[in-house]
Coordinates of C-alpha atoms in Angstrom, one line a residue:
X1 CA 5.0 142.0 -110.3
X2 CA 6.5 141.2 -113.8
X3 CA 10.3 142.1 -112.4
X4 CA 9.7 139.4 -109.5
X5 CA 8.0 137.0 -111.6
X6 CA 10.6 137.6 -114.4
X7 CA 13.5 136.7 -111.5
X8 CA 11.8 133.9 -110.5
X9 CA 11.3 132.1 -113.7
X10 CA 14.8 130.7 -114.2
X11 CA 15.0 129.5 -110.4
X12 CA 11.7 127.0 -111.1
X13 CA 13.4 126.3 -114.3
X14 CA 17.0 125.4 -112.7
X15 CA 15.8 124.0 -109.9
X16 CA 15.0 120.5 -112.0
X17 CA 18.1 120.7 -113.7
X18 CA 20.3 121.1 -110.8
X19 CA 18.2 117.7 -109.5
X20 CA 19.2 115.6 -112.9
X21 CA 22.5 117.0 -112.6
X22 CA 22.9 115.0 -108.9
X23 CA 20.6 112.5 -109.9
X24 CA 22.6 111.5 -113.1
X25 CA 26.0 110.4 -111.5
X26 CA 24.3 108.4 -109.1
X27 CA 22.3 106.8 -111.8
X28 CA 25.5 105.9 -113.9
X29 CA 26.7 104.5 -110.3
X30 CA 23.9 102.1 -110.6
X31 CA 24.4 101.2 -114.2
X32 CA 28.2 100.4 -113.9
X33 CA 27.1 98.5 -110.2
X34 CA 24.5 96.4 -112.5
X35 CA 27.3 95.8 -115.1
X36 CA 29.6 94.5 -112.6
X37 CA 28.7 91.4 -112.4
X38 CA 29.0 90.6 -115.9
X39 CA 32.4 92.0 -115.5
X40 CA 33.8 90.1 -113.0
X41 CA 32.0 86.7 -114.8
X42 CA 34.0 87.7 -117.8
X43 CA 37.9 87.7 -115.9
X44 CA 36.7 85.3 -113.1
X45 CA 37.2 81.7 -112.5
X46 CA 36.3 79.0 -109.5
X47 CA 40.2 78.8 -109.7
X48 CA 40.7 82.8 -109.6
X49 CA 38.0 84.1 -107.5
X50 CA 40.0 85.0 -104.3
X51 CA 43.0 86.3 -106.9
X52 CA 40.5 88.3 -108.5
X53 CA 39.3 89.9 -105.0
X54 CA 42.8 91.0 -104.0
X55 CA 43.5 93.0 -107.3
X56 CA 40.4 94.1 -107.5
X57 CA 40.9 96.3 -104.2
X58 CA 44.3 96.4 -103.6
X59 CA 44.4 98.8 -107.3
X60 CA 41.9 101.0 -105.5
X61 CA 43.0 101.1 -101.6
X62 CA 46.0 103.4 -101.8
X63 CA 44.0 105.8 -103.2
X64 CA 41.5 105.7 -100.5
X65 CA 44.3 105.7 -97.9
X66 CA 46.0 109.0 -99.4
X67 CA 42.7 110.8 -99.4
X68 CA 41.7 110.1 -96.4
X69 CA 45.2 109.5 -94.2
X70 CA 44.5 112.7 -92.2
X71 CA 41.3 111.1 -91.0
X72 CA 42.5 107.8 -90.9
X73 CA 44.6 108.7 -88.2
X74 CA 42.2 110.2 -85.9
X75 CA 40.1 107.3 -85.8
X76 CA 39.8 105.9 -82.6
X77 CA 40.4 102.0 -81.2
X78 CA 37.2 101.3 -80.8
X79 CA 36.1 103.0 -85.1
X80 CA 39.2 100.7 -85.6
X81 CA 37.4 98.0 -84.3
X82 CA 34.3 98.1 -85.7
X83 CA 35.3 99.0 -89.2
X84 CA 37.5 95.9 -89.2
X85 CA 34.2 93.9 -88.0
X86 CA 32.3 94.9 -90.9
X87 CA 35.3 94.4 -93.0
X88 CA 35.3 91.2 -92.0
X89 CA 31.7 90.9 -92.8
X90 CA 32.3 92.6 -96.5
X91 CA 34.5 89.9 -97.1
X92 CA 32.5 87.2 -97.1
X93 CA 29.7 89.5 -98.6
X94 CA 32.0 89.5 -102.0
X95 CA 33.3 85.8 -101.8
X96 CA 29.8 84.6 -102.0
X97 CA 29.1 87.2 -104.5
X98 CA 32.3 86.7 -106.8
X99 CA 31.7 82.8 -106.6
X100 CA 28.2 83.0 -107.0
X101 CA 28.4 85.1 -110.7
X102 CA 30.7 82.5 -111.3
X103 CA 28.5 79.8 -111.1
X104 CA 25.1 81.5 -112.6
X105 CA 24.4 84.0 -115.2
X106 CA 25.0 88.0 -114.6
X107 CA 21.1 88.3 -115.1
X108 CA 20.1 86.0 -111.8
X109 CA 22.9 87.3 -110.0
X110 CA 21.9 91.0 -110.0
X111 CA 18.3 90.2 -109.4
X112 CA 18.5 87.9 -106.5
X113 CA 20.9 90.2 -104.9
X114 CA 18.3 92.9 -105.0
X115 CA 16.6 90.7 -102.3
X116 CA 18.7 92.8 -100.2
X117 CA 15.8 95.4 -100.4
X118 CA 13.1 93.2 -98.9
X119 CA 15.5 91.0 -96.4
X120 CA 16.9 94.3 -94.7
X121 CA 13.8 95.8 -93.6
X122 CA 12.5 92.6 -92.2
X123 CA 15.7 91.3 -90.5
X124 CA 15.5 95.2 -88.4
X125 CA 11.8 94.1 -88.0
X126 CA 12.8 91.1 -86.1
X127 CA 15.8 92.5 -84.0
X128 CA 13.0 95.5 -83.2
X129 CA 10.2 93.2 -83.0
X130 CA 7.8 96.2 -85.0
X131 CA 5.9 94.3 -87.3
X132 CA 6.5 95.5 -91.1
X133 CA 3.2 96.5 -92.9
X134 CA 1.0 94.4 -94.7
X135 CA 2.0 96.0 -98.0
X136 CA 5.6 95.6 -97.0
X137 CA 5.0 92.1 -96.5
X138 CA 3.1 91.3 -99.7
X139 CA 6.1 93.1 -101.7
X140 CA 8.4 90.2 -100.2
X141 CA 6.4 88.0 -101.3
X142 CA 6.0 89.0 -104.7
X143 CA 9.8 89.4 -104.6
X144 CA 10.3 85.4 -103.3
X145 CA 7.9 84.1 -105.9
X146 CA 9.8 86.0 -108.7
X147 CA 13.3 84.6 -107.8
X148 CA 11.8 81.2 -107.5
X149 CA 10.6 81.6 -111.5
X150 CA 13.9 83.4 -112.3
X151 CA 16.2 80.5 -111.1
X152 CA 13.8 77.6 -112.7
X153 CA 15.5 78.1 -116.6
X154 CA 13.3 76.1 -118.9
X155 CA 11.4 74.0 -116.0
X156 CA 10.9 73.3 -112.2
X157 CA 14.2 72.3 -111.4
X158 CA 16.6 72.6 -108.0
X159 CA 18.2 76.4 -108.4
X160 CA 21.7 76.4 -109.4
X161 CA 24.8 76.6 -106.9
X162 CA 25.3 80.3 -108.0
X163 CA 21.8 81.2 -107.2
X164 CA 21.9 79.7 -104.0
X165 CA 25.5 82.1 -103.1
X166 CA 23.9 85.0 -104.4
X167 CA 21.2 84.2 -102.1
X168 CA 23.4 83.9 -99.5
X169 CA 25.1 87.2 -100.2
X170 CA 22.2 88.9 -100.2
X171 CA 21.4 87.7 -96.6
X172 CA 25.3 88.8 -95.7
X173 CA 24.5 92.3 -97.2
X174 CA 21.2 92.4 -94.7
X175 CA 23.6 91.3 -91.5
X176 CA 26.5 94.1 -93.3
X177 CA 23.6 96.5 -93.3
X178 CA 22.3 95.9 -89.7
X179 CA 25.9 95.6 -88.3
X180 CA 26.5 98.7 -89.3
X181 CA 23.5 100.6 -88.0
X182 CA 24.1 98.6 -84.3
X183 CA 27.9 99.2 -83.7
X184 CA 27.7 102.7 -82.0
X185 CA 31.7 103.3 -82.3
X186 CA 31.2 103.4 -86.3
X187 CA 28.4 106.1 -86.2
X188 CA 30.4 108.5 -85.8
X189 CA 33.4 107.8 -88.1
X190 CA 33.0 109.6 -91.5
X191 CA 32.4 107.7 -94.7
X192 CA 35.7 107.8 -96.3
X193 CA 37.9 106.4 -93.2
X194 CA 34.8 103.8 -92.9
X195 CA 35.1 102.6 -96.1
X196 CA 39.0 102.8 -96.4
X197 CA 39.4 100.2 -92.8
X198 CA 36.6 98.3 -94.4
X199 CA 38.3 97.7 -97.8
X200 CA 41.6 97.0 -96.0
X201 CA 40.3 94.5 -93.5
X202 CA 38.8 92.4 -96.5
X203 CA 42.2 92.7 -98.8
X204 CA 43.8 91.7 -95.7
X205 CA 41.1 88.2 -95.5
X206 CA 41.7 87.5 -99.4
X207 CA 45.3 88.0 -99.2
X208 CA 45.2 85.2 -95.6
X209 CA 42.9 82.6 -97.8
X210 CA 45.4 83.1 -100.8
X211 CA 48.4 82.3 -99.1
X212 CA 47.0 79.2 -98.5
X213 CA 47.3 76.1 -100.9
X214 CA 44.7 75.1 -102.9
X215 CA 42.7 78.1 -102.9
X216 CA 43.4 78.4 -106.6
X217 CA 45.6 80.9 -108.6
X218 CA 47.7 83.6 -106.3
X219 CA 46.7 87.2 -107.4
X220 CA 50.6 87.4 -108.8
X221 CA 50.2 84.3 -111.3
X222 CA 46.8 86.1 -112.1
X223 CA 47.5 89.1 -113.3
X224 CA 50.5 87.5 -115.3
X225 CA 47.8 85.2 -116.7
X226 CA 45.8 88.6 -117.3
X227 CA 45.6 90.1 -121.3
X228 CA 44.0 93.4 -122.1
X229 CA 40.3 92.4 -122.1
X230 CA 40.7 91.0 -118.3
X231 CA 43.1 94.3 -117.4
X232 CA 40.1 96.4 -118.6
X233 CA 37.4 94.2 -116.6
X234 CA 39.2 94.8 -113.1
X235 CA 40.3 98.4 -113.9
X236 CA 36.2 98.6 -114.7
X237 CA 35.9 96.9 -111.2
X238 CA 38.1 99.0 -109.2
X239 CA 38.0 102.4 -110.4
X240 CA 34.4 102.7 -111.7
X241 CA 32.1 100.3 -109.5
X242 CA 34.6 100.9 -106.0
X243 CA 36.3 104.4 -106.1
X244 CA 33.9 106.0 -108.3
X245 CA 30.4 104.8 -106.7
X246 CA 32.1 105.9 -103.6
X247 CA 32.6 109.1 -103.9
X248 CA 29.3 109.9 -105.9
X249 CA 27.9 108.4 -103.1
X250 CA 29.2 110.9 -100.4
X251 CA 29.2 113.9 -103.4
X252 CA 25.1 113.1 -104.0
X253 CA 24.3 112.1 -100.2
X254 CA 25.4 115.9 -99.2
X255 CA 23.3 117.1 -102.2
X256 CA 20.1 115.4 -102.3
X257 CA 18.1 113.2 -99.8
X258 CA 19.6 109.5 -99.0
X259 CA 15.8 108.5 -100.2
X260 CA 16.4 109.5 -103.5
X261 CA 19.8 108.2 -104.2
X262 CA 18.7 104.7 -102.7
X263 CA 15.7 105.5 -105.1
X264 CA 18.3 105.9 -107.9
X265 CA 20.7 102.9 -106.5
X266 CA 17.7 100.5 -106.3
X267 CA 17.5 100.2 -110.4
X268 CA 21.0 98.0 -110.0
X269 CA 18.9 94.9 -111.0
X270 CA 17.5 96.5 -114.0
X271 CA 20.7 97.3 -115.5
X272 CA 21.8 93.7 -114.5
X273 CA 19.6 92.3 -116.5
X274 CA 19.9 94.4 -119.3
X275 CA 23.5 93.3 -119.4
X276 CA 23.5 90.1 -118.8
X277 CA 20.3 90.2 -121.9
X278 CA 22.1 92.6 -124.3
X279 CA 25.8 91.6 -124.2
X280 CA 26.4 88.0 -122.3
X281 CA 23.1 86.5 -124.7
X282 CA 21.5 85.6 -121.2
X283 CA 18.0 83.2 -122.0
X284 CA 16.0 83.4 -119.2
X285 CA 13.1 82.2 -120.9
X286 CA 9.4 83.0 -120.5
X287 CA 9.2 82.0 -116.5
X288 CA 12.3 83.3 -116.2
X289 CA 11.2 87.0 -117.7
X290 CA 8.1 87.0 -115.6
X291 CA 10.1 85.9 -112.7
X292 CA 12.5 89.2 -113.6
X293 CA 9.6 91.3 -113.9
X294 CA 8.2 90.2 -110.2
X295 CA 11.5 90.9 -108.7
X296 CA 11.5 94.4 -109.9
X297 CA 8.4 95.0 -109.1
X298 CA 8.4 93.7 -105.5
X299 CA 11.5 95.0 -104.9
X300 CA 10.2 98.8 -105.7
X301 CA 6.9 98.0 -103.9
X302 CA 8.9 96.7 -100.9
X303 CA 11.4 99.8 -100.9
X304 CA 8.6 102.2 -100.9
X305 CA 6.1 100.6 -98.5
X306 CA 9.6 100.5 -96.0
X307 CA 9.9 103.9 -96.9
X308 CA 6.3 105.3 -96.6
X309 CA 6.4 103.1 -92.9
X310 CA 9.2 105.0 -91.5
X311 CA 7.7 108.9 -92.3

């Protein structure tokens, strides 16, 4: 009795360990995620947007493509297909995003794109037509009132154009999200060759809209224009919030439940925020605050009432 219970001690013990162990990568994947957007608002202009898009992904898909060329390969036309479709999706997804944190602090941006939470789950009730629960459905709107106090500054005034493209991308990431879950040749295609065609079709988009003129700076005269602190913002961008969240992703997914690491992934905002707050001097005022906290809250609500709905 005390030999067994002596044995299994340290297996209760390093069984929570082993879980913080997963859980904390992921965790940091959110943090950097949350500080992205005051990244790219610190080396991104209305006149560098597009510039910024193609370096930021063109450092990073090489890599992709030599880790995963062996599986590349053996995709078939119709995985080629898809994954181009939702590149071409993803695109847009980070041109609203990307001009949006241009045009709006890094604090808004992060929380209204956390709308993503509440507008998936009710954009797949619609296309199922199964009515979300009533909890669900008070989460939302909790979330909606929160971003209308967030985006209102000092008073009750028309939200800015950067809170209306955030808004926008949040609504591109629910289509991203559904496409994805609808186009049966992409099921079956693993993560990394996904990701890789996806990546490539949207370099492929920025580097079409910056050939043409008057679509601000090309990504050449950019990075000339570049100094160390804007080097260090898109090495930030492309190797920790692109090639590093990636691959926790797939390392934690195979480790621990998808539910937790969306758990874990869903604290973006919160880190947002806290950036946006801590380092960029974001105000957001008194409504704004309140507005932050109903987001957050309504956001969590929402992701577990989705959750408890599908068990």
């Amino acid at each position: 009795m005390s030999a067994s219970s002596s044995i299994a001690a340290p297996v209760s013990l390093d069984a929570p360990r082993r879980a913080w162990l997963t859980d904390l990568p992921v965790l940091l994947v959110a943090v950097v995620w949350g500080a992205s957007y005051l990244a790219a608002k610190g080396i991104t202009t209305t006149h560098t947007v597009v510039a910024v898009l193609v370096l930021r992904f063109a450092v990073v898909l090489p890599v992709l493509v030599a880790a995963g060329w062996r599986r590349l390969r053996a995709l078939s036309a119709a995985q080629w297909r898809g994954a181009a479709t939702l590149g071409l999706i993803l695109s847009g997804i980070f041109l609203l995003e990307t001009y949006g944190v241009v045009h709006t602090s890094a604090t808004n941006a992060g929380l209204i794109i956390s709308l993503t939470m509440i507008l998936t789950p009710l954009a797949e009730a619609v296309v199922t037509k199964a009515r979300p629960p009533r909890a669900f459905l008070a989460a939302a709107a909790l979330s909606v009132a929160g971003v209308v106090l967030l985006t209102q500054g000092g008073g009750f005034t028309a939200p800015s154009l950067g809170d209306l493209l955030m808004l926008l991308a949040a609504l591109a990431r629910t289509v991203h999200v559904l496409a994805m879950s609808r186009i049966e040749a992409v099921r079956s295609a693993d993560s990394l060759s996904l990701t890789t065609v996806q990546l490539g079709s949207a370099v492929a988009v920025f580097a079409v809209i910056a050939a043409f003129p008057g679509t601000g700076a090309s990504p050449w005269s950019a990075a000339l224009d570049f100094g160390p602190g804007e080097w260090a913002g898109l090495l930030f961008l492309s190797v920790f919030c692109t090639l590093f969240a990636f691959f926790v992703q797939m390392w934690a997914v195979r480790r621990t439940s998808p539910s937790r690491v969306s758990l874990l992934l869903g604290t973006e905002p919160l880190w947002a925020a806290a950036a946006g707050i801590a380092v960029a001097g974001d105000r957001p005022g008194v409504l704004g605050l309140a507005g932050a906290v109903l987001v957050l809250a309504g956001t969590t609500w929402g992701r577990r009432a989705a959750d408890g709905a599908g068990t």
